Coordinates of C-alpha atoms and ligand atoms in Angstrom, one line a residue:
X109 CA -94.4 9.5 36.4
X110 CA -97.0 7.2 35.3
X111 CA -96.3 8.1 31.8
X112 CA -92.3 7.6 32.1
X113 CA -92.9 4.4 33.7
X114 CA -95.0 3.7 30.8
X115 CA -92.9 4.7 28.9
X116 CA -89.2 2.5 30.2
X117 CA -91.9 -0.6 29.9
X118 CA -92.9 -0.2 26.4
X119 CA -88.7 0.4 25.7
X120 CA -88.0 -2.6 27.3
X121 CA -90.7 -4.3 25.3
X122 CA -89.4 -3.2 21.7
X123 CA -85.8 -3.8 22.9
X124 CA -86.8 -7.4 23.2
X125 CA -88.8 -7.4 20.6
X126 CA -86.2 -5.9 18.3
X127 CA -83.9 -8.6 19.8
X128 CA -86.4 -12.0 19.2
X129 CA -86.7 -10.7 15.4
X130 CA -83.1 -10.2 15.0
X131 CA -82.8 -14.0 16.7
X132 CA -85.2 -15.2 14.0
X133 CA -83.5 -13.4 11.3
X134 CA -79.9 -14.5 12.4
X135 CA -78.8 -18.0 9.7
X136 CA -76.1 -18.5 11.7
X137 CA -76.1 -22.2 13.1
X138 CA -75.6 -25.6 10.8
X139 CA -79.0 -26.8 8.7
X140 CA -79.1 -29.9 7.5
X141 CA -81.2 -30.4 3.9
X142 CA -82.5 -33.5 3.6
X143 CA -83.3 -34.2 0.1
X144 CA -84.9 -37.2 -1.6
X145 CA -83.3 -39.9 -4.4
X146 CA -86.7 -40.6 -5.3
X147 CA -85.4 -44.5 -5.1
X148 CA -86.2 -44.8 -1.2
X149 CA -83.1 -42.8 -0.3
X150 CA -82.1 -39.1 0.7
X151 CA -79.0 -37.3 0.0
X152 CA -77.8 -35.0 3.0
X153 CA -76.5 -31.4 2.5
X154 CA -74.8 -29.6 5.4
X155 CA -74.7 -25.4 5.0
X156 CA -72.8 -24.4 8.3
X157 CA -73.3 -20.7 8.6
X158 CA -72.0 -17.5 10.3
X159 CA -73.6 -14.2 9.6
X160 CA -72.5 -11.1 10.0
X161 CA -74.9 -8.2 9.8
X162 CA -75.5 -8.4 6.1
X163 CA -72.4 -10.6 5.1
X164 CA -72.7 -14.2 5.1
X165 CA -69.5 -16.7 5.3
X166 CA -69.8 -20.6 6.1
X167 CA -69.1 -24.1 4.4
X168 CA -71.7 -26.7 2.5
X169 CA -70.6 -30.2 3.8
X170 CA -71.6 -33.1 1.1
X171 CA -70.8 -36.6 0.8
X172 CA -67.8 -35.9 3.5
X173 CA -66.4 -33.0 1.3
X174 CA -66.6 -29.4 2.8
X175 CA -66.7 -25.9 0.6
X176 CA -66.4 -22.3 1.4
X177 CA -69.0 -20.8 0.6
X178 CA -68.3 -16.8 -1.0
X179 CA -70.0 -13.6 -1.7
X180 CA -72.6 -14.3 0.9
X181 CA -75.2 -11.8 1.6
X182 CA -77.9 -11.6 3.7
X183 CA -80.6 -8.9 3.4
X184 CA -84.0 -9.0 5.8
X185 CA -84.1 -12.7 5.9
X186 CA -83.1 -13.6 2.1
X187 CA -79.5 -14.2 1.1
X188 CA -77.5 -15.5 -1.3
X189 CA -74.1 -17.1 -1.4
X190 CA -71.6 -18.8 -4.2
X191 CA -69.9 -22.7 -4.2
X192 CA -67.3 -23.7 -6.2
X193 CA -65.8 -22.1 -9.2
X194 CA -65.8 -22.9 -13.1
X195 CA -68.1 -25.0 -14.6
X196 CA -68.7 -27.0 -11.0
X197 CA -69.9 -23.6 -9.1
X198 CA -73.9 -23.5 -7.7
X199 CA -75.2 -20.6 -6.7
X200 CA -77.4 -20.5 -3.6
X201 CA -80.3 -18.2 -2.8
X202 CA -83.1 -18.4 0.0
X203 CA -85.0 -17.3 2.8
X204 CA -85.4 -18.0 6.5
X205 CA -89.1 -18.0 7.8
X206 CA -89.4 -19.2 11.5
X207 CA -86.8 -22.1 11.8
X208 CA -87.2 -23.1 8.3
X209 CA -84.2 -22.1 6.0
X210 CA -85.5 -22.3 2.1
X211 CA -82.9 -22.8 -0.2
X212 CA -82.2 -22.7 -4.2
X213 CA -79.3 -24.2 -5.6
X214 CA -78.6 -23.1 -9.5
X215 CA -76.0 -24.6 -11.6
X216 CA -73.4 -22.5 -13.6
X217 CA -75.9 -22.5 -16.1
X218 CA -79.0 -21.2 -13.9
X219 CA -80.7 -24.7 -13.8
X220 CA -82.1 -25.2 -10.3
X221 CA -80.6 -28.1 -9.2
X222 CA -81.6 -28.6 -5.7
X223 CA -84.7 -26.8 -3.9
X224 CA -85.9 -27.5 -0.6
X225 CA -86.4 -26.5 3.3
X226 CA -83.5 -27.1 5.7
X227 CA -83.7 -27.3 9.2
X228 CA -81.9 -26.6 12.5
X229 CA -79.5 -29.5 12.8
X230 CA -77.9 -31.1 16.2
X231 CA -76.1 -33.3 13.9
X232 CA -72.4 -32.0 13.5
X233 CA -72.2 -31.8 9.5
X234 CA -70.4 -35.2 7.7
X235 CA -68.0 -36.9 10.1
X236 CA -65.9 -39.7 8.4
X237 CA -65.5 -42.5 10.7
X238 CA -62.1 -44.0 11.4
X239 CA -60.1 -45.7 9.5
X240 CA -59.9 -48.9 9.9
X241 CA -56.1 -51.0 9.9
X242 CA -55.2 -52.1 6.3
X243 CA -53.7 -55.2 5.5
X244 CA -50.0 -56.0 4.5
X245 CA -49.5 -56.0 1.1
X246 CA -49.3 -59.4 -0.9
X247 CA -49.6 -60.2 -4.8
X248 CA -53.5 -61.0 -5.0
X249 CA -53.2 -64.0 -7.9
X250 CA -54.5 -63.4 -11.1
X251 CA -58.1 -64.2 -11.5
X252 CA -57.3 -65.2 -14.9
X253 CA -60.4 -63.4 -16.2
X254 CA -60.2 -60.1 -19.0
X255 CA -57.4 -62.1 -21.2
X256 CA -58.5 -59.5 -23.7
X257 CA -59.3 -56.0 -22.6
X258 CA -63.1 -56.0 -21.2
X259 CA -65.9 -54.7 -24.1
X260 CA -69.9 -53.9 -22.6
X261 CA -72.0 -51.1 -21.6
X262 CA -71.8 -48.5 -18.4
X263 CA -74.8 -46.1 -17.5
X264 CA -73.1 -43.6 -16.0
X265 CA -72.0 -41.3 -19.1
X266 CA -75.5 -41.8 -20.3
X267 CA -78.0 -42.3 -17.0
X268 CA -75.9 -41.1 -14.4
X269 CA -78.6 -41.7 -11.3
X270 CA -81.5 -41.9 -13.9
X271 CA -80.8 -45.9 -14.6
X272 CA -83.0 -48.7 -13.4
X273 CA -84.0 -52.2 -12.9
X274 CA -86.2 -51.6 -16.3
X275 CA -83.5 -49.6 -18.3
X276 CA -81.0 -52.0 -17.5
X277 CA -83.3 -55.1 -19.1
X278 CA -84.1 -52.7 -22.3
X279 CA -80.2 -52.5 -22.9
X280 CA -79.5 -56.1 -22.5
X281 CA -82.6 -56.6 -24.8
X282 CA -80.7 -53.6 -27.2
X283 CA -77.2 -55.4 -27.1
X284 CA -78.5 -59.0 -27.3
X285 CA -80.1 -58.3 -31.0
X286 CA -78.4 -54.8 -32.2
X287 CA -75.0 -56.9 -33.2
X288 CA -73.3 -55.2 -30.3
X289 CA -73.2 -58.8 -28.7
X290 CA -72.1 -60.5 -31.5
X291 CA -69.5 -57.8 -31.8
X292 CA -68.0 -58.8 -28.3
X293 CA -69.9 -56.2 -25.5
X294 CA -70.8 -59.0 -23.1
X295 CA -70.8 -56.7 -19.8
X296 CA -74.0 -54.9 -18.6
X297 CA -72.8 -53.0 -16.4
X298 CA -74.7 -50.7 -13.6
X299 CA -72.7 -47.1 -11.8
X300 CA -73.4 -45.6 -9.5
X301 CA -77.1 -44.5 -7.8
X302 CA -78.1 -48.4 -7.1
X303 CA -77.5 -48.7 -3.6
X304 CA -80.2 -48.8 -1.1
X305 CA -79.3 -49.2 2.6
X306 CA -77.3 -52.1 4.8
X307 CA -79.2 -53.7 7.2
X308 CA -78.0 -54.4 10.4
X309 CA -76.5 -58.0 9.4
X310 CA -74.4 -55.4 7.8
X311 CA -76.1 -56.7 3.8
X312 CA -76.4 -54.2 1.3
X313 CA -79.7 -53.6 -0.3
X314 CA -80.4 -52.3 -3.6
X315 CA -82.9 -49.3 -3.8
X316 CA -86.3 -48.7 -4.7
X317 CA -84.9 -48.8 -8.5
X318 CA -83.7 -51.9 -8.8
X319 CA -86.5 -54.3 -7.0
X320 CA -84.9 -57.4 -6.9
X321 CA -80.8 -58.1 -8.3
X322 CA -80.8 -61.1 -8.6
X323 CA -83.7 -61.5 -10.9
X324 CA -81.9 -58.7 -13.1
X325 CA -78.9 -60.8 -12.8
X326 CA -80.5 -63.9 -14.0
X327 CA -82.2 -61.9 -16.8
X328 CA -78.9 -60.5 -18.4
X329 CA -77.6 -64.0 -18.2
X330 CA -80.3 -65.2 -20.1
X331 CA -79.1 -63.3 -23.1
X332 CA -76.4 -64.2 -22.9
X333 CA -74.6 -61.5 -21.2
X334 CA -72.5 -60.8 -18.2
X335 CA -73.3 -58.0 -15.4
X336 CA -71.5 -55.4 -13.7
X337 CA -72.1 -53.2 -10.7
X338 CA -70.3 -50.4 -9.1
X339 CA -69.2 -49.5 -5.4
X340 CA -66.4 -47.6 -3.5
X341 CA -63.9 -48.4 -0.2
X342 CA -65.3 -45.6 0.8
X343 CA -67.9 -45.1 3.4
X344 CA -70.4 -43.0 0.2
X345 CA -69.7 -43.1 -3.5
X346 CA -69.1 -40.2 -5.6
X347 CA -73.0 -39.8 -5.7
X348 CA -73.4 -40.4 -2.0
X349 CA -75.1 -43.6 -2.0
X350 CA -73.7 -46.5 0.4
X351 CA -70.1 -47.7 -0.3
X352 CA -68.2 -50.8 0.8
X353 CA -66.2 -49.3 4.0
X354 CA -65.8 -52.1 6.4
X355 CA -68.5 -54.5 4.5
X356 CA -65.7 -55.6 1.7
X357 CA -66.3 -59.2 1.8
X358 CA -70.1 -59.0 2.7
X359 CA -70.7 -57.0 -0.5
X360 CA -68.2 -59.4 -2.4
X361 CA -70.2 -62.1 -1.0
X362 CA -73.9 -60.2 -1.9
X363 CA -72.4 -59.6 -5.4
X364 CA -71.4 -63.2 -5.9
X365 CA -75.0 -64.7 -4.7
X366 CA -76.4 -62.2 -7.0
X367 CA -74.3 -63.7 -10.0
X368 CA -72.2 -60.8 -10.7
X369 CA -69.8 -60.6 -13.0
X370 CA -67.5 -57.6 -13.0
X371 CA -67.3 -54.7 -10.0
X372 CA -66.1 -51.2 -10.4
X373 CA -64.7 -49.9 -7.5
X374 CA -64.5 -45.7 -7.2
X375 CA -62.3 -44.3 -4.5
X376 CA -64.6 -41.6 -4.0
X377 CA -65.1 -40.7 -0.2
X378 CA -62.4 -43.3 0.8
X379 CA -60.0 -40.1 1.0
X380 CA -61.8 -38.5 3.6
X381 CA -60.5 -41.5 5.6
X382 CA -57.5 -42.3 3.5
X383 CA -54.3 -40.8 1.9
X384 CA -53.7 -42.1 -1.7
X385 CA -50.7 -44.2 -0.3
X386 CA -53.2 -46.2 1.3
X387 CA -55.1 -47.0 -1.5
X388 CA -53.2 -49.9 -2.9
X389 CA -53.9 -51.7 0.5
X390 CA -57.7 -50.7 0.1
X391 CA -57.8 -52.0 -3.0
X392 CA -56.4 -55.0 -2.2
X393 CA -58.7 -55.8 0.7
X394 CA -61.7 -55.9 -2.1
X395 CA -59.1 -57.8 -4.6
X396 CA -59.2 -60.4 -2.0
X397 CA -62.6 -60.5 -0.9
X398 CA -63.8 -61.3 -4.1
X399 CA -61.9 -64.2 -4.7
X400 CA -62.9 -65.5 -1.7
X401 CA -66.3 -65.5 -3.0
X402 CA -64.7 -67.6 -5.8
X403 CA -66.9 -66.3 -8.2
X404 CA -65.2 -65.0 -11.7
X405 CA -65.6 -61.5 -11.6
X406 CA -63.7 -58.3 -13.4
X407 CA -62.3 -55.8 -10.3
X408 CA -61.9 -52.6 -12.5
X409 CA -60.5 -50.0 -10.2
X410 CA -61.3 -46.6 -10.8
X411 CA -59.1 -43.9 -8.4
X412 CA -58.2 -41.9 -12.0
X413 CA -54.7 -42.6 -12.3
X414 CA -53.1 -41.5 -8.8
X415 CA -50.2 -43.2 -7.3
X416 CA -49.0 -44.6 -10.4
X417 CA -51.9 -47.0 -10.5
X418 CA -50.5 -49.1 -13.6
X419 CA -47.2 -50.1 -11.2
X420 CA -49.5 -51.8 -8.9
X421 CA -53.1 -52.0 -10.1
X422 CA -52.3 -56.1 -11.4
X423 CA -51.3 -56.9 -7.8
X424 CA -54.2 -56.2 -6.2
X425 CA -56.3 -58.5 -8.5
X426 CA -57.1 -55.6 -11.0
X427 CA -58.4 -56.1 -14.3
X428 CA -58.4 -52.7 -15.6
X429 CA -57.6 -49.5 -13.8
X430 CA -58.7 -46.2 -14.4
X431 CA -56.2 -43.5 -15.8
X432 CA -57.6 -40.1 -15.8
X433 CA -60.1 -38.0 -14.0
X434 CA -64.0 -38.1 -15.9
X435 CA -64.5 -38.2 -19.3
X436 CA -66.6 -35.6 -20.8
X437 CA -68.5 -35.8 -23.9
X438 CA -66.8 -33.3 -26.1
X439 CA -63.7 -32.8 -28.1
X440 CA -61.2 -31.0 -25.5
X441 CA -61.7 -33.8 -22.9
X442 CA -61.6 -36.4 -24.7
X443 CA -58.2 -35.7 -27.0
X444 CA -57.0 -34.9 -24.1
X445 CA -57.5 -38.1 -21.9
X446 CA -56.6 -39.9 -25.4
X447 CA -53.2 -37.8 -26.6
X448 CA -52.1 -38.4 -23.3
X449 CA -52.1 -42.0 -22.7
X450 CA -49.0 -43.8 -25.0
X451 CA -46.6 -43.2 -22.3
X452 CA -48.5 -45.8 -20.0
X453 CA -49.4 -47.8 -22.6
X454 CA -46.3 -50.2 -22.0
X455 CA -48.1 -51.0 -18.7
X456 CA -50.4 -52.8 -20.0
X457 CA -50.6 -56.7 -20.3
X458 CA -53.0 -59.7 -20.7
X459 CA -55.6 -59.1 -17.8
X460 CA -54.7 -56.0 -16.4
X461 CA -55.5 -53.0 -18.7
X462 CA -54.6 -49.0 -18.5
X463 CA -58.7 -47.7 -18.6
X464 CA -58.8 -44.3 -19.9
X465 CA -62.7 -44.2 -18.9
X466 CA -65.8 -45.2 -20.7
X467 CA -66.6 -44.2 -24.3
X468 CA -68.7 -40.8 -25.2
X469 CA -69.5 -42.4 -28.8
X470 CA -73.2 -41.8 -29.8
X471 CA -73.4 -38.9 -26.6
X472 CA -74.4 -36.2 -29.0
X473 CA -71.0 -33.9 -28.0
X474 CA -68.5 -34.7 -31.0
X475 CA -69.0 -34.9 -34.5
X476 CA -68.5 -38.3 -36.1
X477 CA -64.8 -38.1 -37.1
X478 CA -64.4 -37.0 -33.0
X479 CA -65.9 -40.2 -32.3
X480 CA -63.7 -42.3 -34.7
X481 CA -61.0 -40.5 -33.5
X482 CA -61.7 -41.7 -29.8
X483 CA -62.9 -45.3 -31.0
X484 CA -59.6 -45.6 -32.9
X485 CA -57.5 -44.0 -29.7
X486 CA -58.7 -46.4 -27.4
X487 CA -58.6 -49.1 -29.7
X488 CA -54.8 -48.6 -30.4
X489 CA -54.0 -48.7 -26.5
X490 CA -56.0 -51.2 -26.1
X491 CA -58.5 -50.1 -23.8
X492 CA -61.8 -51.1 -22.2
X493 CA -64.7 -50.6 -24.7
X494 CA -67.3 -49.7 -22.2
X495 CA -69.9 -47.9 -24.5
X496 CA -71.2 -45.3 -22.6
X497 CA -74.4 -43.9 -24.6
X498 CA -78.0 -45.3 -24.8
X499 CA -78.2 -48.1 -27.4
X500 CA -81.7 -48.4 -27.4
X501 CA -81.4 -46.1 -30.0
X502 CA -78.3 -45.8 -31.8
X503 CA -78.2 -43.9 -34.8
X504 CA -76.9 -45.7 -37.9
X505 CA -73.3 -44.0 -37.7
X506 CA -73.0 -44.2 -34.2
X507 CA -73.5 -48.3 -34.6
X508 CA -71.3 -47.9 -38.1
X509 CA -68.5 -46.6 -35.1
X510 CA -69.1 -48.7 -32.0
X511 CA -69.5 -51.7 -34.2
X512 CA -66.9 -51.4 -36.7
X513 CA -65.3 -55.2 -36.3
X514 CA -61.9 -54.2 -37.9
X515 CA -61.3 -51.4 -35.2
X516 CA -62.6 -53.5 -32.5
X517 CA -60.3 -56.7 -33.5
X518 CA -57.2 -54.0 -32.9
X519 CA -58.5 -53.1 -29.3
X520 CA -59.0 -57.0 -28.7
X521 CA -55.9 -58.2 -30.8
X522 CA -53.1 -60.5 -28.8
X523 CA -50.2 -59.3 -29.7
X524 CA -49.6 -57.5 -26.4
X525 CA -47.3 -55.4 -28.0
X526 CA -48.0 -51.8 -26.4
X527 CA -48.7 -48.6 -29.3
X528 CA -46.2 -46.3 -30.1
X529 CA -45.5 -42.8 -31.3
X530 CA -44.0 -42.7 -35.1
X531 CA -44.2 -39.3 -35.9
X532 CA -45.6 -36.0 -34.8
X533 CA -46.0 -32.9 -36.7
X534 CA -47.5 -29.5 -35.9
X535 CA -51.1 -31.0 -34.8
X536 CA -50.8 -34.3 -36.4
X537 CA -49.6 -37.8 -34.7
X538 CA -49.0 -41.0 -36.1
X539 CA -48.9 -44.4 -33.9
X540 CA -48.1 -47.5 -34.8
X541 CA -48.9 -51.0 -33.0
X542 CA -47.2 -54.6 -33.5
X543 CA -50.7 -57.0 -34.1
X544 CA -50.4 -60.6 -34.1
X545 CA -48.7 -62.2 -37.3
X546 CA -46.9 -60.0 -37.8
X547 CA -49.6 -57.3 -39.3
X548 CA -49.1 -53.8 -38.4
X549 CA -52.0 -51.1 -37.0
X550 CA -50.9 -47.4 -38.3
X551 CA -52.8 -44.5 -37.1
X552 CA -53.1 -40.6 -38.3
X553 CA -54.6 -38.8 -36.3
X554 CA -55.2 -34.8 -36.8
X555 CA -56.0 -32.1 -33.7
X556 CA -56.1 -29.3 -36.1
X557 CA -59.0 -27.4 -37.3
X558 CA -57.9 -27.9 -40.7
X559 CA -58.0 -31.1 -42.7
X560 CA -54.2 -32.4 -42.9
X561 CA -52.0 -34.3 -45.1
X562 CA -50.0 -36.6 -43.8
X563 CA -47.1 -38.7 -45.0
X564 CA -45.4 -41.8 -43.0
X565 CA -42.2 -42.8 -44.4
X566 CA -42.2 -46.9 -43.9
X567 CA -38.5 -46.1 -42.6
X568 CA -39.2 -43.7 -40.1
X569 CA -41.6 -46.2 -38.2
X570 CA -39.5 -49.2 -38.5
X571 CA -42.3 -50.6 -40.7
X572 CA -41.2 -52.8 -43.4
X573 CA -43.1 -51.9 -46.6
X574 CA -46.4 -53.7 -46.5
X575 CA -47.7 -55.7 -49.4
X576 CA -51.7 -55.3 -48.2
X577 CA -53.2 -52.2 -46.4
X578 CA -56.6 -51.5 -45.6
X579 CA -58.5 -48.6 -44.7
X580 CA -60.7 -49.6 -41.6
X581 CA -62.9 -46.5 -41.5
X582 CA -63.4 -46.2 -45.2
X583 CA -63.8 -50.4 -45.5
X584 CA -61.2 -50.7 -48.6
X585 CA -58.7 -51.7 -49.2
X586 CA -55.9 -48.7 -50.3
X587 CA -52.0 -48.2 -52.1
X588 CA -49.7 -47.9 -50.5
X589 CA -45.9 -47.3 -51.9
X590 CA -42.8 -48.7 -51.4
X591 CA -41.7 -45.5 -49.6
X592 CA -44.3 -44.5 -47.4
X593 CA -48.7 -43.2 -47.6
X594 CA -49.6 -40.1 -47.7
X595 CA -52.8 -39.6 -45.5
X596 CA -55.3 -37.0 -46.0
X597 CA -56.8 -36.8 -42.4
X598 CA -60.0 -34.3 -41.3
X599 CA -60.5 -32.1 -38.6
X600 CA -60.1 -33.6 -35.6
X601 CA -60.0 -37.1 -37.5
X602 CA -58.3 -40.3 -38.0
X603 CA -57.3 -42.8 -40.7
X604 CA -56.6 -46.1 -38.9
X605 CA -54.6 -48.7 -41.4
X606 CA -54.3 -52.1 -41.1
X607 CA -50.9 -53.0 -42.9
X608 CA -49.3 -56.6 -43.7
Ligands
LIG289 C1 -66.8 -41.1 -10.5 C2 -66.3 -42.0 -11.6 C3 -67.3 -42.0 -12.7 C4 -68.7 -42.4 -12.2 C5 -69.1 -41.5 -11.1 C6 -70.3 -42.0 -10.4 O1 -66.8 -39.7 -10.9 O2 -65.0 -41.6 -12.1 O3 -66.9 -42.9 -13.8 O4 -68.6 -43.8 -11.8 O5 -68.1 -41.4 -10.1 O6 -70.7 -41.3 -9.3

């Protein structure tokens, strides 16, 4: 008796037992990883979970965007789950000891990425807030600024978050006394990853890695060059630091009474809140605030092309508006943002520029004719020539490319006549573009992976035949017949003439 009572108690005892391990062992709930900037700010990742016995299914919630996650396991405490797909898919693996949830995230190409310890969290994962009522539309008057498409320097290609208060000075120092100043990149201009928090008068406040803006400001002026600095209408940028939701026209006003000179502005988490036939209201709402502040400075919208953005992207004040999704540095994404953009080009006019994103030259992921290629592209649709690599230290073709004068007075010439399409064949283009005096730009450009020659008949472009032509890449001055020029253009090349 004594023994079968002895016996039900210690049965009782494992079954609970069995049943508090199991409740320690069970991921299912929502942990919140709070991870730091290093600039005085944290990032927040939300992994909602359900398990299963050993399968594991769920969401990660970051910067108000929610993925499934896949192939979760869970074996005695440790599991492992998937993100994503492609290029953009992390890989998750961790344990749970206690209430502490340790996590690994690895990107596509096994480089840890994120590590930490997430806890138990009351918080629901990222809730957007509202939206808040837009505006009726009106024409927001042109600020009169960007008469020739904008020319300076972005970190993001570069930097991405690793750019500060220090960088920033070194590049203004770099562009001040390189010749890039001389060759007309006047804007400085900081991405994303500066933002610190808003205080409760509801002013924005720059991080830990840029101690004071206005001082940086001030500097960059000194050398005579302007500054730029980034934000979003939505509530977090694209790298979840604080966006302008709500505080347009108190971080107009902070811009301004730091001296800024040019704002990008990234739709970003705005479509959490938004749908894209908002945005031209949103974007108007900044337009205006910033010429309230009266302050000159270049709005460059940057929501990659959707809703027809070149049909209204003027009347909201914009200088420039983006085109395309990212650029990357290699070949494939580049000629493909660049082949893709003479259709638009017509869209274009003084002050209000098609943007086909920030240049890649002297990034290391093209060869040299790539780069020419995409410094000749941009310059025959007359883009933005943000340079987008670190010229600090520029090697002597990369400057020989970023700085060629001749390609750089096509970008910036005032013709306003848009670039066309003369003549394609097999994986060769030609384009043409009216310049001012009646000069002609002619480009050849070759996608193949063998070198091509290429003949334009004067005839077939409407071209009259020239009596001058000069090679810009090769710097000399070439023949040309009466009939046409025969171009003999490398892999994945250009020859860019300037005809009169
Ligand atoms: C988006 C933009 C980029 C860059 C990043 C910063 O992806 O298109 O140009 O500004 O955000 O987070």
């Amino acid at each position: 008796m004594v023994m079968k009572r002895a016996l039900i108690v210690f049965g009782i005892f494992a079954a609970s037992g069995l049943a508090y391990l199991s409740a320690q062992t069970d991921l299912s709930g929502i942990w919140l990883l709070r991870t730091s900037n290093n600039d005085g700010t944290y990032r927040k990742t939300f992994f909602k979970l359900n398990q299963q016995g050993s399968g594991l299914t769920g969401s990660v919630d970051f910067n108000y965007r929610n993925i499934e996650i896949a192939n979760g396991t869970v074996d005695n405490g440790k599991f492992h789950f998937a993100v994503g797909n492609g290029r953009r898919q992390r890989t998750v693996e961790g344990s749970l000891t206690g209430d502490r949830l340790h996590l690994e995230m690895k990107s596509a190409d096994g480089k840890v990425i994120e590590e930490g310890d997430a806890q138990r969290s009351s918080e629901q994962a990222m809730v957007p807030p509202p939206p808040r009522p837009l505006p009726a539309l009106h024409d927001v008057p042109d600020n009169g600024l960007a008469r020739t498409p904008p020319m300076g320097w972005n970190s993001w290609n570069h930097f991405s978050h690793r750019i500060d208060d220090k960088t920033v000075r070194e590049i203004a120092d770099a562009m001040a006394s390189n010749g890039m100043k001389d060759a007309g990149y006047i804007y400085v201009n900081i991405d994303d990853t500066w933002q610190g928090e808003r205080d409760a008068s509801g002013r924005i406040h720059a991080n830990t890695k840029f101690p004071d803006m206005k001082a940086l400001a001030d500097y960059v002026h000194s050398k005579g060059l302007k500054i730029g600095i980034y934000s979003s209408p939505g509530p977090t940028t694209c790298a979840a630091y604080t966006g302008s939701f709500g505080h347009e026209t108190d971080d107009a006003n902070t811009y301004a009474e730091w001296g800024f000179d040019y704002l990008k502005y990234d739709w970003c988490s705005a479509s959490a809140i938004y749908k894209d036939t908002d945005m031209q209201r949103l974007y108007q709402v900044m337009g205006d605030a910033l010429q309230a502040t009266h302050r000159p400075i270049v709005f460059s919208l940057c929501q990659y092309g959707r809703e027809d953005v070149w049909n209204w992207g003027a009347k909201v004040g914009g200088n420039s508006w983006r085109t395309t999704g990212d650029i990357s540095d290699n070949w494939k994404s580049m000629s493909k943002i660049g082949f893709s953009q003479l259709k638009i080009a017509p869209y274009a006019t003084v002050g209000h520029w098609n943007d086909p994103d920030m240049l890649e030259i002297g990034n290391g992921g093209m060869s040299d004719n790539e780069y020419k290629t995409h410094m000749t592209m941009w310059s025959m649709l007359r883009s933005p020539l943000l340079a987008g690599n670190d010229v600090r230290d520029m090697s002597a073709e990369t400057k020989s490319i970023l700085l060629n004068k001749d390609v750089i007075a096509i970008d910036q010439d005032r013709a306003g006549k848009p670039a066309k399409l003369a003549k394609t064949d097999g994986e060769t283009e030609i384009w043409t573009r009216p310049l001012a005096g009646g000069a002609t730009a002619l480009a050849f450009f070759n996608r193949g992976d063998q070198p091509a020659k290429v003949t334009l008949q004067w005839s077939d472009a409407g071209v009259k035949a020239p009596k001058h032509a000069r090679d810009l890449w090769a710097h000399k001055d070439v023949k040309v017949s009466k009939t046409g020029y025969t171009a003999e253009v490398p892999v994945h090349g250009t020859v860019l003439l300037w005809l009169k």
